[in-house]
């Protein structure tokens, strides 16, 4: 195994070197780096041209200039841009902002993709399956910049207009959403038409009720989950996770989950109106999450009884979800202050940039600001990767469901939940895990267009500006990072694959 | 934009229950492999509709404004039935608004009519229908050329690599890695900047030269498993040459993987061209492509939406059709993802099996 | 003249009341900390505060420098050169030899309280004239080939100022006399554009503090003056290197580099996030007449025009000046509460014919040139492509004069561009072609294929010229800039010339035989002679006469045609008043101090 990894690593380094050589020459030969100066009518044009030639060694032919560049990279220096700015500094900023941009999008896309993929596989050839297939293909076929323009117009500007004066959902929208949610749940739930009809009714009434309450409480101006919402979510997830992981028959799991949820509800007031003011750094939030997991784990362990593992897991998942809902509620608490501040002026959803210039405020305000700026680009990125993940997870689960051992499990009389969650789902995850690894390697480089339309100055901007100005240095910095990540995650994908699936030998 | 399919693990299932088995067998009784595939494909309604729509779009695009390309420096133009060409300038009427109307008069519309410029005109007065048709032509050409080139290269490299293994495999796969390291959009942008002004055909050829990597890996994986099968041994014992074994015995069995992935690749190629045009590295003026029409007219979104919507509709239509066709082909070729019989069908089959026993 | 000359006192009162009002606007006990502000979108990030170096030479930098610096003069939106006497005065002491005396007004201070005086001006002269530079020194020998920075073995006694060399100040070759707040520049030769080349740049005391390690501002200044006057190469070497590179910052400088932010203008830089935005606040130490009325101006960097429009619509920015297209203008017109101003920029579109080294040689015959020019549909181009953006757009009829500038009407009457080529004359062109005895002459046109407007222009020209029998072919390329002037590449080309000032010496580079911007190999001894005279004529009346003559000669040679002045669009929300862009850099920002906030909630 170790030899395999080392061999692959060495091969990867050579692969990357060859790729950079190819890339460098492609970029350098793609145009004239002095073009803008040739067009200028500045009296000292000759001198400007001369100084740029000196700055970027343009008198050396690209195949050889590569080695000058390479010598710099070996010393950890990516050189300067046409404007004479240090590429290292640019790269640092760009990488940070791109990672911020793609992380949430990737996580949400994977989560949604898996969820939808699995449900469609379980309901193959149902109306739900067909609609999801159509929708995901549709998303996959949309040019992202085209979507971006629409998102800005309808989601950002439209929604902000909606917020502007007395935001109330119109009756028509409520009816439409009610029907939609009813139809969705009815098609996901298996069984006889009568059961589906009941499900439709429950979902529709719940949706209509929720939306009406939101309208009545002026929710869009003063969003909140309140302690009631937190309690409902906490208890709901307690039951949900227990049902999914151990089955409701496991009383110990249910008790542990409910205890954790109750703890969450108990700390609601102290946290919202006191403790949260002391949270001033992002790492504190992470620390709180870790603390929550720890406490929940301990509760699970104590209550657990004989089979502790699943109970602990149920408790941790419940605890984290409840904590997340409480944090969400805390963010909502500052929404009104944020939206009506002099910098935002009642139009919270942003169309451009990574943050509101000069906005100062607590961690919670900054969080809301990040949210309003991430919303549109994240939506755009999700639309695209969502399709891939649903298709792959659907295919993967379908294939597993047709395997002998699933038949065996069913034949043994195991419940459908056990068959799907314990036997099928885990095996279906194997190929998906490798795809995810591939994708993470590629996603940093894949956000080029998204960054441009939403005014994020990340890796894509670095690449694109460099290319437009025939400036190999920033393009190569981009490429070394993106190519390096691709190779690294390729390797990880192979290893994960081998580790998860004993049938595959790495050689 | 990663469309690399991972070879999915698992084996086909031999020991199925009687009821299921009979049901399956009845379905394919007395049919050749080709017939089975065709039958399964035509049962996929989405794929069937997509095929008709795609054919319609292609015929419309190529017949309406005619062809225009240069063959070894000799410009060739064939006429089309549409009254305008995509370079012709007719002073804009009514701000270039589309003359197409589909709402009948009794519903308060202007009645069914096409008018002179059904899709409208741009700011100097070019007919948008003609321009969009030309763009569609280019996009289709890019799609087909990229597909053909990538499939040929990918299949050959994958097959050789998987069949011979050893040093040939190592060299070819490391070469594939070099190409795969470079994100497609990056290659596209660099290449597009260099050859974009040579027209769509040149752009497509170069893109094709870089787009085969995913397919090569999949074909290799497939060939690796196929070469261990009995029929290959049989062919080898019978004295068949390597070339014959690869092309006559192994590849026909891998055709499912190849076809399915080439459709995905083609859909991705169209979107790639769109993205490149948006970044300004794609097809260059005076020629046009769907992506270029949209990105040139992005700002017209609110004011002259016909410049923005029509090309968008065609891109989505083409990509959607190709994706559905690919999905249909996948269902048809890949027996591992067969239709799970519904509970009622299964019960009925069991009853019948019992009564006949 | 549209500058409102508010007295310093009244401006200060208004600024103060704006501050008070904005303080009132802060909500009670909110978790958001705030004050009021105006946000402007610009299409390129700021990256260097020294816009006189070859690095920093960009509009995005010049805008910020402009708002944070006082100056002896600036262009208003007429455009006419305005003097700012609250900053300083200058006086032409003698014409031959050319001697100019500059004096800083009393009370003008840098934002750290150090007075602005002659030392600052002496540094500006030294840096932008390049006179102290070590002769025959080639900095490339000591430049690290990988990074472009100077290497460690860069000789410490070599002086090299990377200032705006070659722009005219090099004509002052002797160290100028200074006295308190006055500097006297004596030019070796007569230099007509003297008024445009001198101003105060970086603070001399900060440069000296950083270069020479002297703490006290006054001592630092004295040391700097001494170094320049005695040509102390060792001191000047480190001064020049500080001047060249220390002000290149693309994010907020750290605490210990805070003295890089010392300025003397209406605004100071308070916040700068790399590639996102830069924020300026009103300078408390500013005493000049251009007192700002908006407390805080943020410039956001937004490249995409449509993104800027949508950001304006969404209230994220208040003022935009996007690259103008008809759709952008239409989209802007539909926004509520947004004022749209159309105007012209200092760029003009023109079509040039190649006199030599052309692709087909078609235009070697003056009659064919004339025939071709007769087919250019200038009015149609303006009507279809420019009018939607700027309803008042007109065809430009002079190579040397901007429409509306003194002398323009005169030259249009005499040069014949309007008379002979005002309307498309297909019949006339056909007759001329018959006279020249050529049939379907080939014309290959070079233009920017990546610019939709130029593609449309080409289509219109092609259509029109082919009616007269020209075989117009497409030599367009997205790499057109690199192809300009390439022998044998094309027969005609159209693109835009940009002027950064109204200086008359610019024409020389374009029309003189062998000039660096003479890309069509035009050569006329008579024109050369007139240009030489123009370069040394200070009398504005005579300058106009000479230019009118040149204009006529160019037209007689069928040099080419000018088509239109680039349209510019500026849009601003109802949160700000007083935006009134001018054609020359810094376009929208020229009257930043006249902008007033209307938001008083």
Coordinates of N, CA and C in Angstrom, one line a residue, chain B residues 13 24 40 48 71 80 97 102 195 231 233 248 251 253 263 267 290 295 298 313:
Chain B
X13 N -26.8 -10.0 -11.5 CA -27.3 -10.9 -10.5 C -27.8 -12.2 -11.1
X24 N -38.9 -11.3 -16.7 CA -37.9 -10.7 -17.5 C -37.7 -11.4 -18.8
X40 N -36.2 -1.3 -25.5 CA -36.1 -0.6 -24.2 C -36.0 0.9 -24.4
X48 N -37.5 9.4 -26.4 CA -38.1 9.3 -27.7 C -38.5 10.8 -28.1
X71 N -14.1 25.8 -47.5 CA -13.5 24.5 -47.7 C -12.1 24.7 -48.4
X80 N -30.8 28.9 -48.0 CA -31.8 28.3 -47.1 C -33.2 28.9 -47.5
X97 N -38.7 44.6 -32.3 CA -39.5 43.7 -31.5 C -39.9 42.5 -32.4
X102 N -48.4 34.1 -30.9 CA -49.0 32.8 -30.8 C -50.4 32.8 -30.2
X195 N -7.6 29.8 -31.0 CA -8.2 29.4 -32.3 C -9.7 29.9 -32.4
X231 N -15.2 -15.4 -23.7 CA -15.3 -15.3 -25.1 C -14.0 -14.7 -25.7
X233 N -11.0 -15.3 -24.4 CA -10.1 -16.5 -24.4 C -10.4 -17.3 -25.7
X248 N -13.4 -6.4 -32.7 CA -14.5 -7.2 -33.0 C -15.2 -7.8 -31.8
X251 N -14.8 -4.3 -27.9 CA -15.5 -3.0 -28.0 C -17.0 -3.1 -28.2
X253 N -18.9 -5.1 -27.0 CA -19.5 -5.3 -25.7 C -19.4 -4.1 -24.7
X263 N -22.9 10.8 -25.1 CA -24.0 11.8 -25.1 C -23.8 12.8 -24.0
X267 N -23.4 16.9 -24.5 CA -24.1 17.9 -23.8 C -23.2 18.9 -23.1
X290 N -24.5 30.1 -30.2 CA -25.6 30.4 -29.2 C -25.1 31.1 -28.0
X295 N -24.2 36.0 -24.6 CA -23.2 36.8 -23.8 C -23.1 38.2 -24.4
X298 N -26.4 40.0 -23.1 CA -26.7 39.9 -21.7 C -27.4 41.1 -21.2
X313 N -33.2 29.5 -25.0 CA -34.2 28.4 -25.2 C -33.6 27.3 -26.0

